[in-house]
Coordinates of C-alpha atoms in Angstrom, one line a residue:
X1 CA 0.0 0.0 0.0
X2 CA 2.8 2.4 0.9
X3 CA 4.6 1.5 -2.3
X4 CA 1.5 2.3 -4.4
X5 CA 1.0 5.6 -2.5
X6 CA 4.7 6.6 -3.1
X7 CA 4.3 5.7 -6.8
X8 CA 1.2 7.9 -7.1
X9 CA 2.9 10.8 -5.3
X10 CA 6.0 10.5 -7.5
X11 CA 3.9 10.3 -10.7
X12 CA 1.9 13.4 -9.6
X13 CA 5.2 15.2 -8.9
X14 CA 6.5 14.3 -12.3
X15 CA 3.3 15.5 -14.0
X16 CA 3.5 18.7 -12.1
X17 CA 7.1 19.4 -13.0
X18 CA 6.3 18.5 -16.7
X19 CA 3.3 20.8 -16.7
X20 CA 5.4 23.6 -15.2
X21 CA 8.1 23.0 -17.8
X22 CA 5.5 23.2 -20.6
X23 CA 4.0 26.4 -19.3
X24 CA 7.3 28.2 -18.7
X25 CA 8.5 30.1 -21.8
X26 CA 12.3 30.2 -22.2
X27 CA 13.8 33.7 -21.9
X28 CA 13.8 35.5 -25.2
X29 CA 14.5 39.0 -26.5
X30 CA 13.0 41.7 -28.8
X31 CA 14.4 45.0 -30.0
X32 CA 12.6 48.4 -29.9
X33 CA 13.6 51.1 -32.5
X34 CA 11.0 53.9 -32.7
X35 CA 11.4 56.7 -35.2
X36 CA 13.9 54.9 -37.4
X37 CA 13.2 57.4 -40.2
X38 CA 16.1 56.2 -42.4
X39 CA 14.0 54.1 -44.8
X40 CA 13.0 57.3 -46.7
X41 CA 16.1 56.8 -48.9
X42 CA 14.7 53.6 -50.3
X43 CA 12.3 55.7 -52.4
X44 CA 15.1 57.7 -54.1
X45 CA 15.4 55.7 -57.3
X46 CA 15.8 58.7 -59.6
X47 CA 19.4 59.5 -58.6
X48 CA 22.0 59.4 -61.3
X49 CA 25.8 59.0 -61.2
X50 CA 28.6 59.8 -63.5
X51 CA 30.3 56.6 -62.5
X52 CA 29.4 53.9 -65.2
X53 CA 29.7 51.3 -62.5
X54 CA 27.0 53.0 -60.5
X55 CA 24.5 50.7 -58.9
X56 CA 20.9 51.6 -58.3
X57 CA 20.9 54.1 -55.4
X58 CA 18.2 52.2 -53.6
X59 CA 20.1 48.9 -53.7
X60 CA 23.2 50.6 -52.3
X61 CA 21.1 52.2 -49.4
X62 CA 19.5 48.9 -48.7
X63 CA 22.9 47.1 -48.6
X64 CA 24.3 49.8 -46.3
X65 CA 21.4 49.7 -43.9
X66 CA 21.3 45.9 -43.9
X67 CA 24.9 46.0 -42.7
X68 CA 23.8 48.3 -39.8
X69 CA 20.9 45.9 -38.9
X70 CA 23.2 42.9 -39.1
X71 CA 25.6 44.6 -36.7
X72 CA 22.7 45.2 -34.4
X73 CA 21.6 41.6 -34.7
X74 CA 25.1 40.3 -34.0
X75 CA 25.6 42.7 -31.0
X76 CA 22.2 42.4 -29.4
X77 CA 20.4 39.4 -30.8
X78 CA 16.7 39.2 -30.5
X79 CA 14.0 37.5 -32.6
X80 CA 11.4 40.3 -33.0
X81 CA 11.7 44.0 -33.9
X82 CA 9.1 46.5 -32.8
X83 CA 8.9 50.0 -34.4
X84 CA 6.4 52.4 -32.9
X85 CA 6.1 54.6 -36.0
X86 CA 8.1 56.9 -38.2
X87 CA 10.1 54.8 -40.6
X88 CA 10.5 57.5 -43.1
X89 CA 10.0 61.2 -44.1
X90 CA 6.8 60.6 -46.1
X91 CA 6.3 63.9 -47.9
X92 CA 5.4 62.0 -51.0
X93 CA 2.4 64.2 -52.0
X94 CA 4.5 67.4 -52.3
X95 CA 5.3 68.9 -55.7
X96 CA 9.0 68.7 -55.3
X97 CA 8.9 65.0 -54.5
X98 CA 6.3 64.2 -57.2
X99 CA 8.3 65.9 -59.9
X100 CA 11.5 64.2 -59.0
X101 CA 9.8 60.8 -58.7
X102 CA 8.0 61.1 -62.0
X103 CA 11.2 62.2 -63.8
X104 CA 12.1 58.5 -63.7
X105 CA 10.7 57.1 -67.0
X106 CA 8.9 54.2 -65.5
X107 CA 6.8 56.5 -63.3
X108 CA 6.2 59.4 -65.7
X109 CA 2.5 58.7 -66.0
X110 CA 1.8 58.0 -62.4
X111 CA -1.0 59.8 -60.5
X112 CA -0.5 61.3 -57.1
X113 CA -2.0 58.2 -55.6
X114 CA 0.1 55.9 -57.7
X115 CA 3.3 57.7 -56.5
X116 CA 2.3 57.4 -52.8
X117 CA 1.5 53.7 -53.2
X118 CA 4.7 53.0 -55.1
X119 CA 6.8 55.0 -52.7
X120 CA 5.2 53.1 -49.8
X121 CA 6.2 49.8 -51.5
X122 CA 9.8 50.9 -52.1
X123 CA 10.2 52.3 -48.6
X124 CA 8.5 49.8 -46.5
X125 CA 9.4 46.7 -48.5
X126 CA 13.0 47.7 -48.4
X127 CA 12.9 48.0 -44.6
X128 CA 10.9 44.8 -44.2
X129 CA 13.4 42.9 -46.4
X130 CA 16.3 44.1 -44.2
X131 CA 14.7 43.1 -40.9
X132 CA 13.8 39.6 -42.0
X133 CA 16.9 39.3 -44.1
X134 CA 19.2 39.6 -41.1
X135 CA 17.3 36.9 -39.2
X136 CA 14.5 38.5 -37.2
X137 CA 11.3 36.4 -37.2
X138 CA 8.7 39.1 -36.7
X139 CA 8.4 42.8 -37.4
X140 CA 5.6 44.9 -35.9
X141 CA 5.3 48.5 -37.0
X142 CA 2.9 51.2 -35.8
X143 CA 1.7 54.1 -37.9
X144 CA 3.4 57.4 -37.1
X145 CA 2.8 60.9 -38.4
X146 CA 5.3 60.4 -41.2
X147 CA 3.5 57.3 -42.4
X148 CA 0.6 59.7 -42.9
X149 CA 2.5 62.4 -44.7
X150 CA 3.6 64.3 -41.6
X151 CA 1.7 66.8 -39.5
X152 CA -0.1 69.1 -39.5
X153 CA -3.2 68.0 -41.4
X154 CA -5.1 71.1 -42.3
X155 CA -8.7 70.9 -43.6
X156 CA -9.0 69.8 -47.2
X157 CA -5.2 70.0 -47.7
X158 CA -3.3 67.8 -50.1
X159 CA -1.9 65.7 -47.4
X160 CA -5.4 65.1 -45.9
X161 CA -6.9 64.1 -49.2
X162 CA -4.2 61.5 -49.5
X163 CA -4.5 60.0 -46.0
X164 CA -6.4 56.9 -47.3
X165 CA -3.6 56.3 -49.8
X166 CA -0.9 56.6 -47.1
X167 CA -2.7 54.0 -44.9
X168 CA -3.3 51.8 -48.0
X169 CA 0.4 51.9 -48.9
X170 CA 1.4 51.1 -45.3
X171 CA -1.0 48.2 -45.0
X172 CA 0.0 46.6 -48.4
X173 CA 3.5 45.9 -47.0
X174 CA 3.2 45.6 -43.2
X175 CA -0.2 44.0 -42.5
X176 CA -1.5 42.4 -45.7
X177 CA -0.2 39.3 -47.5
X178 CA 0.5 39.1 -51.2
X179 CA -3.2 38.3 -51.9
X180 CA -4.4 41.4 -50.0
X181 CA -5.6 39.4 -47.0
X182 CA -4.7 40.5 -43.5
X183 CA -2.0 38.5 -41.8
X184 CA -3.6 39.2 -38.4
X185 CA -6.3 36.6 -38.4
X186 CA -5.8 34.6 -35.1
X187 CA -8.3 35.9 -32.5
X188 CA -7.3 36.8 -29.0
X189 CA -9.9 34.8 -27.2
X190 CA -13.1 35.8 -28.8
X191 CA -11.8 39.2 -30.0
X192 CA -10.8 39.8 -33.6
X193 CA -7.1 40.5 -34.2
X194 CA -7.9 43.8 -35.8
X195 CA -10.8 46.4 -35.8
X196 CA -12.7 45.0 -38.8
X197 CA -15.0 47.5 -40.5
X198 CA -13.1 50.6 -39.3
X199 CA -10.7 52.8 -41.2
X200 CA -8.0 51.4 -38.9
X201 CA -8.7 47.7 -39.7
X202 CA -5.3 47.3 -41.5
X203 CA -3.2 49.6 -39.3
X204 CA -4.3 48.5 -35.8
X205 CA -3.8 44.8 -34.8
X206 CA -3.1 42.3 -32.0
X207 CA -0.9 39.3 -32.0
X208 CA 0.4 36.9 -29.4
X209 CA 4.0 36.1 -29.8
X210 CA 5.2 33.5 -27.3
X211 CA 4.2 34.8 -23.9
X212 CA 3.4 38.5 -24.9
X213 CA 0.3 40.0 -26.4
X214 CA 1.5 42.8 -28.6
X215 CA -1.3 45.3 -29.5
X216 CA -0.4 47.9 -32.1
X217 CA -2.7 51.0 -32.2
X218 CA -3.1 53.5 -35.0
X219 CA -3.5 56.5 -32.7
X220 CA -4.2 59.0 -35.4
X221 CA -8.0 59.7 -35.3
X222 CA -9.4 61.1 -38.5
X223 CA -13.1 61.8 -38.9
X224 CA -13.1 63.6 -42.3
X225 CA -11.2 65.9 -44.5
X226 CA -13.3 68.9 -43.5
X227 CA -13.5 68.2 -39.7
X228 CA -10.9 69.9 -37.5
X229 CA -10.1 67.9 -34.4
X230 CA -7.5 70.1 -32.7
X231 CA -4.2 71.9 -33.1
X232 CA -3.0 69.4 -35.7
X233 CA -6.0 70.0 -37.9
X234 CA -8.2 67.0 -39.1
X235 CA -6.1 64.4 -37.2
X236 CA -5.5 64.1 -33.5
X237 CA -4.1 61.6 -31.0
X238 CA -7.1 59.6 -30.0
X239 CA -9.0 56.4 -30.3
X240 CA -12.8 56.3 -30.4
X241 CA -15.9 54.4 -31.4
X242 CA -15.7 50.9 -32.8
X243 CA -11.9 51.2 -32.8
X244 CA -11.9 51.8 -29.1
X245 CA -14.4 49.0 -28.4
X246 CA -12.2 46.6 -30.3
X247 CA -9.1 47.7 -28.3
X248 CA -11.0 47.1 -25.0
X249 CA -12.3 43.7 -26.3
X250 CA -8.7 42.5 -27.0
X251 CA -7.4 43.6 -23.7
X252 CA -10.3 42.0 -21.9
X253 CA -10.0 38.7 -23.7
X254 CA -6.2 38.7 -22.9
X255 CA -7.0 38.4 -19.2
X256 CA -8.5 35.0 -19.8
X257 CA -5.5 33.6 -21.7
X258 CA -3.1 31.9 -19.3
X259 CA -0.4 31.8 -21.9
X260 CA -0.2 35.6 -22.0
X261 CA 2.1 36.7 -19.3
X262 CA 2.6 40.3 -20.4
X263 CA 0.7 42.8 -22.4
X264 CA 2.6 45.4 -24.4
X265 CA 0.8 48.2 -26.4
X266 CA 2.6 50.2 -29.0
X267 CA 1.6 53.4 -30.8
X268 CA 3.5 56.3 -32.0
X269 CA 2.3 59.0 -29.6
X270 CA 3.2 59.4 -25.9
X271 CA 0.3 59.6 -23.5
X272 CA 1.8 60.7 -20.1
X273 CA 3.3 64.2 -20.1
X274 CA 6.1 65.4 -19.9
X275 CA 8.7 63.6 -22.1
X276 CA 12.1 64.5 -23.3
X277 CA 12.2 65.8 -26.9
X278 CA 14.8 66.4 -29.6
X279 CA 14.2 67.8 -33.1
X280 CA 10.5 66.8 -33.0
X281 CA 7.1 68.4 -33.5
X282 CA 6.3 66.7 -30.1
X283 CA 2.8 65.5 -30.9
X284 CA 1.1 63.7 -28.0
X285 CA -2.2 61.9 -27.4
X286 CA -4.7 64.7 -27.1
X287 CA -5.2 66.1 -23.6
X288 CA -8.9 65.2 -23.5
X289 CA -8.1 61.6 -24.5
X290 CA -5.3 60.9 -22.1
X291 CA -7.3 59.6 -19.1
X292 CA -9.6 57.6 -21.4
X293 CA -6.7 55.7 -22.9
X294 CA -4.8 55.4 -19.6
X295 CA -7.9 54.0 -17.8
X296 CA -8.1 51.2 -20.4
X297 CA -4.4 50.3 -19.9
X298 CA -4.9 50.4 -16.2
X299 CA -8.1 48.4 -16.1
X300 CA -6.6 45.5 -18.1
X301 CA -3.1 45.5 -16.5
X302 CA -1.0 46.6 -19.5
X303 CA 2.6 46.2 -18.5
X304 CA 4.3 48.4 -21.0
X305 CA 3.2 51.2 -23.4
X306 CA 5.8 51.8 -26.1
X307 CA 5.8 55.1 -28.0
X308 CA 8.1 57.3 -30.1
X309 CA 7.7 60.6 -31.9
X310 CA 10.0 62.7 -29.7
X311 CA 13.4 61.2 -30.5
X312 CA 14.6 60.8 -26.9
X313 CA 14.3 58.2 -24.1
X314 CA 11.8 58.8 -21.3
X315 CA 10.4 56.3 -18.8
X316 CA 7.3 57.3 -16.7
X317 CA 5.5 55.1 -14.2
X318 CA 1.8 55.7 -14.1
X319 CA 0.8 57.0 -10.7
X320 CA -2.4 54.9 -10.5
X321 CA -1.2 51.5 -11.7
X322 CA 1.9 49.4 -12.5
X323 CA 1.8 50.6 -16.1
X324 CA 5.2 51.9 -17.5
X325 CA 5.3 54.3 -20.4
X326 CA 8.6 54.0 -22.3
X327 CA 9.1 56.6 -25.0
X328 CA 12.2 55.6 -26.9
X329 CA 14.7 56.6 -29.6
X330 CA 15.7 54.5 -32.5
X331 CA 16.7 57.1 -35.2
X332 CA 19.0 55.4 -37.7
X333 CA 19.7 52.9 -34.9
X334 CA 21.6 55.6 -33.0
X335 CA 19.8 54.4 -29.9
X336 CA 18.0 51.0 -29.5
X337 CA 16.4 49.1 -26.6
X338 CA 16.9 45.4 -26.0
X339 CA 14.0 43.8 -24.0
X340 CA 14.5 40.4 -22.4
X341 CA 11.3 38.6 -21.7
X342 CA 10.7 36.0 -19.0
X343 CA 7.3 34.8 -17.7
X344 CA 7.5 37.1 -14.7
X345 CA 9.9 39.8 -15.8
X346 CA 10.7 42.3 -18.5
X347 CA 14.3 43.7 -18.5
X348 CA 15.1 46.7 -20.8
X349 CA 18.5 48.0 -21.6
X350 CA 19.0 51.1 -23.8
X351 CA 22.1 51.4 -25.9
X352 CA 23.8 54.0 -28.0
X353 CA 25.1 52.9 -31.4
X354 CA 28.7 53.5 -30.0
X355 CA 28.1 50.7 -27.5
X356 CA 27.4 52.9 -24.4
X357 CA 24.7 51.6 -22.1
X358 CA 22.3 54.5 -21.5
X359 CA 20.1 53.0 -18.9
X360 CA 18.3 49.9 -17.6
X361 CA 14.7 49.1 -16.4
X362 CA 13.4 45.9 -14.9
X363 CA 9.7 45.2 -14.3
X364 CA 9.6 42.3 -11.9
X365 CA 6.2 40.6 -11.5
X366 CA 7.4 37.6 -9.5
X367 CA 5.8 38.7 -6.3
X368 CA 2.3 40.0 -5.4
X369 CA 3.4 43.6 -6.0
X370 CA 5.2 44.5 -9.1
X371 CA 8.6 46.1 -8.5
X372 CA 10.6 48.4 -10.8
X373 CA 14.4 48.8 -10.7
X374 CA 16.2 51.2 -13.0
X375 CA 19.3 53.2 -13.8
X376 CA 20.4 56.0 -16.1
X377 CA 18.1 57.4 -18.7
X378 CA 15.6 54.6 -18.1
X379 CA 15.0 55.7 -14.5
X380 CA 11.4 56.9 -14.4
X381 CA 10.9 60.6 -14.2
X382 CA 8.2 62.0 -11.9
X383 CA 5.9 64.6 -13.4
X384 CA 5.6 66.1 -10.0
X385 CA 9.3 66.8 -9.4
X386 CA 11.7 69.4 -10.8
X387 CA 12.5 68.6 -14.4
X388 CA 15.1 71.4 -14.9
X389 CA 17.5 72.6 -12.3
X390 CA 20.5 74.7 -13.3
X391 CA 22.4 75.6 -10.1
X392 CA 25.6 76.5 -11.9
X393 CA 27.5 74.6 -9.2
X394 CA 28.6 71.8 -11.5
X395 CA 30.5 72.6 -14.6
X396 CA 31.1 69.7 -17.1
X397 CA 34.2 69.8 -19.3
X398 CA 33.4 69.4 -23.0
X399 CA 35.4 66.2 -23.3
X400 CA 33.3 64.6 -20.6
X401 CA 29.9 65.6 -21.7
X402 CA 28.1 63.0 -23.8
X403 CA 24.8 63.8 -25.4
X404 CA 22.7 60.6 -25.5
X405 CA 21.4 61.5 -29.0
X406 CA 24.9 61.8 -30.6
X407 CA 26.9 59.6 -28.2
X408 CA 29.5 62.3 -27.7
X409 CA 29.8 66.1 -27.2
X410 CA 27.2 67.7 -29.4
X411 CA 28.2 68.0 -33.0
X412 CA 28.9 71.7 -33.4
X413 CA 28.6 71.5 -37.2
X414 CA 25.2 69.9 -37.0
X415 CA 24.0 72.2 -34.3
X416 CA 25.6 75.3 -35.9
X417 CA 22.5 77.4 -35.1
X418 CA 23.4 77.1 -31.4
X419 CA 27.2 76.9 -31.6
X420 CA 27.9 79.6 -34.2
X421 CA 30.7 81.9 -32.9
X422 CA 31.4 79.6 -29.9
X423 CA 35.0 78.2 -29.8
X424 CA 35.2 77.0 -26.2
X425 CA 31.7 75.8 -25.1
X426 CA 31.0 74.7 -21.5
X427 CA 28.1 72.7 -20.0
X428 CA 26.3 73.4 -16.7
X429 CA 24.7 70.3 -15.3
X430 CA 20.9 69.9 -15.1
X431 CA 20.3 67.8 -12.0
X432 CA 16.5 67.8 -12.3
X433 CA 14.5 64.8 -13.5
X434 CA 15.1 65.5 -17.2
X435 CA 18.8 64.8 -16.3
X436 CA 22.1 65.2 -18.1
X437 CA 20.9 65.8 -21.7
X438 CA 19.2 69.0 -20.6
X439 CA 22.4 70.6 -19.2
X440 CA 22.9 74.2 -20.2
X441 CA 25.5 74.7 -22.9
X442 CA 27.1 77.9 -24.1
X443 CA 29.9 80.4 -23.7
X444 CA 30.8 84.0 -22.7
X445 CA 29.6 83.7 -19.1
X446 CA 31.4 83.2 -15.8
X447 CA 30.7 81.8 -12.4
X448 CA 30.5 84.1 -9.3
X449 CA 29.2 83.8 -5.8
X450 CA 25.5 83.5 -5.8
X451 CA 22.7 83.6 -3.3
X452 CA 22.9 79.8 -3.1
X453 CA 26.4 78.7 -3.8
X454 CA 27.4 79.6 -7.4
X455 CA 25.6 82.0 -9.8
X456 CA 26.3 82.7 -13.4
X457 CA 27.1 86.2 -14.7
X458 CA 25.7 87.0 -18.1
X459 CA 26.2 89.9 -20.5
X460 CA 24.9 90.8 -23.9
X461 CA 27.4 88.5 -25.6
X462 CA 26.5 85.4 -23.6
X463 CA 24.9 82.3 -25.2
X464 CA 23.3 79.7 -23.0
X465 CA 21.0 77.0 -24.4
X466 CA 19.8 73.4 -24.4
X467 CA 19.8 71.2 -27.4
X468 CA 16.6 69.2 -26.7
X469 CA 13.1 70.7 -26.7
X470 CA 10.8 71.5 -23.9
X471 CA 9.8 70.3 -21.3
X472 CA 7.1 73.0 -21.4
X473 CA 4.5 72.6 -24.2
X474 CA 1.0 73.7 -25.2
X475 CA -1.3 74.7 -22.3
X476 CA 0.1 72.3 -19.7
X477 CA 0.7 73.4 -16.2
X478 CA 4.2 74.7 -15.3
X479 CA 6.3 76.7 -12.8
X480 CA 9.5 78.5 -13.6
X481 CA 11.5 79.9 -10.7
X482 CA 14.8 81.7 -10.5
X483 CA 16.9 84.2 -8.6
X484 CA 18.3 87.3 -10.4
X485 CA 20.5 90.3 -9.6
X486 CA 20.7 93.2 -12.1
X487 CA 20.8 97.0 -12.5
X488 CA 20.3 97.0 -16.2
X489 CA 17.5 99.1 -17.8
X490 CA 15.5 98.4 -20.9
X491 CA 13.6 95.3 -21.9
X492 CA 15.8 92.2 -21.3
X493 CA 15.1 88.5 -22.0
X494 CA 15.9 86.1 -19.2
X495 CA 14.1 82.8 -20.2
X496 CA 13.5 82.4 -24.0
X497 CA 11.4 79.5 -25.4
X498 CA 11.3 80.6 -29.0
X499 CA 10.9 78.1 -31.8
X500 CA 12.9 77.5 -35.0
X501 CA 10.0 75.8 -36.8
X502 CA 7.0 78.1 -36.6
X503 CA 5.6 81.4 -35.3
X504 CA 3.5 79.8 -32.6
X505 CA 3.5 81.0 -29.0
X506 CA 6.6 81.1 -26.8
X507 CA 6.6 81.4 -23.0
X508 CA 9.2 84.0 -22.2
X509 CA 10.3 85.7 -19.0
X510 CA 11.9 89.1 -19.2
X511 CA 12.5 92.4 -17.3
X512 CA 10.9 95.5 -18.7
X513 CA 12.4 98.6 -17.2
X514 CA 12.8 96.8 -13.9
X515 CA 9.4 95.1 -13.9
X516 CA 8.8 91.3 -14.2
X517 CA 7.3 90.5 -17.6
X518 CA 5.7 87.3 -19.1
X519 CA 5.1 87.2 -22.9
X520 CA 3.3 84.6 -25.1
X521 CA 3.9 86.6 -28.3
X522 CA 5.3 90.1 -29.1
X523 CA 1.8 91.5 -28.7
X524 CA 0.5 89.2 -25.9
X525 CA 2.2 89.9 -22.5
X526 CA 1.7 91.0 -18.9
X527 CA 4.1 93.1 -16.8
X528 CA 4.1 94.1 -13.2
X529 CA 3.8 97.8 -12.3
X530 CA 5.3 98.4 -8.9
X531 CA 8.3 96.1 -8.4
X532 CA 11.5 97.6 -9.7
X533 CA 13.7 94.5 -9.4
X534 CA 16.7 96.0 -11.3
X535 CA 18.0 97.6 -8.1
X536 CA 21.3 95.6 -7.9
X537 CA 19.9 93.3 -5.2
X538 CA 19.0 89.6 -5.2
X539 CA 15.3 88.9 -6.1
X540 CA 13.3 85.7 -6.5
X541 CA 10.8 85.6 -9.3
X542 CA 8.4 82.8 -10.4
X543 CA 5.7 82.4 -13.0
X544 CA 3.0 79.7 -12.9
X545 CA 0.5 78.3 -15.4
X546 CA -2.1 77.2 -12.8
X547 CA -4.1 74.7 -14.9
X548 CA -4.3 73.3 -18.4
X549 CA -5.9 75.8 -20.8
X550 CA -5.2 78.8 -18.6
X551 CA -5.3 82.3 -20.2
X552 CA -2.5 84.8 -19.8
X553 CA -4.7 86.6 -17.2
X554 CA -4.8 83.3 -15.2
X555 CA -1.0 83.1 -15.0
X556 CA 0.5 83.9 -11.6
X557 CA 3.5 86.1 -11.2
X558 CA 5.5 86.2 -8.0
X559 CA 8.3 88.5 -6.8
X560 CA 10.1 87.6 -3.5
X561 CA 7.5 85.1 -2.5
X562 CA 4.5 87.5 -3.0
X563 CA 1.8 87.1 -5.6
X564 CA 1.7 90.3 -7.8
X565 CA -1.8 91.3 -8.8
X566 CA -1.0 94.8 -10.1
X567 CA -0.1 94.2 -13.8
X568 CA -0.5 95.8 -17.2
X569 CA -1.7 93.2 -19.7
X570 CA -2.2 93.0 -23.4
X571 CA -4.1 90.1 -24.9
X572 CA -5.0 88.7 -21.4
X573 CA -7.7 86.4 -22.6
X574 CA -5.3 84.5 -24.9
X575 CA -4.9 80.9 -23.8
X576 CA -1.4 79.6 -23.2
X577 CA -0.5 77.4 -26.1
X578 CA 3.3 77.1 -26.2
X579 CA 4.8 75.7 -29.4
X580 CA 5.6 72.0 -29.0
X581 CA 8.9 72.6 -30.7
X582 CA 10.4 75.2 -28.4
X583 CA 14.1 75.5 -27.5
X584 CA 14.9 76.8 -24.1
X585 CA 17.7 79.3 -23.7
X586 CA 18.9 81.8 -21.1
X587 CA 19.4 85.4 -22.1
X588 CA 20.0 84.3 -25.7
X589 CA 18.4 85.2 -29.0
X590 CA 19.3 83.6 -32.3
X591 CA 18.7 84.6 -35.9
X592 CA 16.9 81.3 -36.8
X593 CA 14.2 82.0 -34.1
X594 CA 11.0 82.5 -36.0
X595 CA 10.0 85.4 -33.7
X596 CA 12.6 88.2 -33.9
X597 CA 12.2 89.7 -30.4
X598 CA 14.8 92.4 -31.1
X599 CA 12.6 93.8 -33.9
X600 CA 9.1 93.2 -32.5
X601 CA 9.7 93.9 -28.8
X602 CA 13.0 95.8 -28.7
X603 CA 14.3 93.0 -26.6
X604 CA 17.9 92.9 -25.4
X605 CA 19.7 90.1 -23.6
X606 CA 19.8 90.0 -19.8
X607 CA 22.8 91.5 -18.0
X608 CA 23.5 90.4 -14.5
X609 CA 23.5 87.3 -12.3
X610 CA 21.2 84.3 -12.3
X611 CA 21.0 81.5 -9.8
X612 CA 19.0 78.4 -9.1
X613 CA 16.9 78.3 -12.3
X614 CA 14.2 75.7 -11.9
X615 CA 11.3 74.3 -13.8
X616 CA 8.4 72.0 -12.9
X617 CA 5.7 70.6 -15.2
X618 CA 3.1 71.2 -12.5
X619 CA 1.7 74.3 -10.9
X620 CA 3.3 75.1 -7.5
X621 CA 0.9 76.6 -5.0
X622 CA 1.4 79.8 -3.1
X623 CA 2.9 78.2 0.0
X624 CA 5.5 76.3 -2.1
X625 CA 6.6 79.5 -3.9
X626 CA 7.0 81.1 -0.5
X627 CA 9.0 78.1 0.8
X628 CA 11.4 78.3 -2.2
X629 CA 11.9 82.0 -1.6
X630 CA 12.5 81.6 2.2
X631 CA 14.8 78.6 1.7
X632 CA 16.8 80.4 -0.9
X633 CA 17.5 83.2 1.5
X634 CA 18.9 80.5 3.8
X635 CA 21.1 79.1 1.1
X636 CA 18.9 76.1 0.3
X637 CA 18.2 75.4 -3.4
X638 CA 14.8 74.6 -4.9
X639 CA 16.1 71.1 -5.7
X640 CA 17.0 70.4 -2.1
X641 CA 13.7 71.7 -0.9
X642 CA 11.8 69.6 -3.6
X643 CA 13.6 66.5 -2.3
X644 CA 12.7 67.2 1.3
X645 CA 9.0 67.8 0.4
X646 CA 8.9 64.6 -1.5
X647 CA 10.0 62.5 1.5

């Protein structure tokens, strides 16, 4: 009897071990490369060469990029590539492109639609052939703005009229087979693998690969060529109607599938603000749609939301769930992220093309509560903390400053707009949450004793700027705080957030004959009337956007901890809508800025001392502003205070 019992126990144990072995997926890896962009060259078939041995330009480009992908494969491995949008440039509807394309004899009689469809084939098929050609087994691509001709999409414009053709060209290569049938046919539980019957049925999809459910979302809502949806025109970052119902059905059904251990959603647009940005229009999921989309991701326990668009790496942990948003960079493989997958763990490592490790992130679900460990640029930012803090206490030698975009000190030839006339640039560390890349670069300034350790002395020849964009944007809440000391007269710019790409709003702080001034445009500004802070003494100033969609009148101006209500204002009912593509600088104006402040506002550069320049992407309240002022008088920085308050 005992022998039979032991046999049964042993058999049950073996079955249990065997079942566990069957259910456990071996560790595997995928690669994330948003905003690759470099596939645009595959459409340039009309190039000629004087060299009789010249090969087709497209073939040469494909061969060159295949070498880069093979190097990536050899260095980092992986079996799947995910690309959250922007493979190309996509301006295939513009006259310059059309004329050049149709100059090639085979395409002389092509219509505008024909050119877009054929350009899609050349571009996307070239990239697809590379990815599979170097040994990857699956390639999942989301629609980005450049797959749709690039933003903005104004009513009844050429790009808008061609939106169906852009989606068709994308689908023919990435989501349909050679017979025109969808390759996404296997249901997730009872849910279809794509939103059948919607205009997104061939650009949104769901697929289970091993132990992950990957859901790809076309986040570019379009209701009609003559229907404006927001700042970008007829397209906005949103998901609605049957498209939204399908998305929820897929996530809901995934909860019932035991073989799905992780859910990863990719689309092109970031949801959680703020994010680091570089050379990008900075489009986000629309403000009114943020909570709707996030609530779905929270409700169905999505582990990771992957996005692109902004060309820099930012990780944010949702404050109401275990969801992690990772907005990555993959431009021309200059950055990439390797993701190791285990049944109870996702481990991310971001690399630069030069081999440098930029950061790590581990999402560990092995216990009841999910834990997150991180380092470097993959350390989650907190939207509540200081994003920018220039104390001027830490100066970084040029030979030790590495910009994560370029992998070295910023290329002065490429960034000649900023570096023109600078021979010996310096960098002052940003030790806020936006970290190292947002350090202040420039020249013709010097360090002196400040009110809190060091301050920076600036004159009219100084240039101080950051290379990335933001973090302020649109109508989002913000607080900018700084200490200044000056006796200069006139109208003098302190904080400049002008744009190179358009004449939208800036959000600029200046002194106007000793009064604190805040300007959104040259003819939209507010200025205090009884302060006189150009008296050669230290003063603390702060400006606050108190809520999203605030008007200029709603903005709060503080001097030495006191809210100033006596102001002269022009255009006070104008809503704050700062250009997404704004470059921050201190006391600096550049010729390429779209708004010439010297001409339109008689603006000169600040002269004097600045200290403890700080920026939050939230609205600080009156008590917090007073604390910063009082602490500064005691030699305590805003960053130190922020850390104490967070404890």
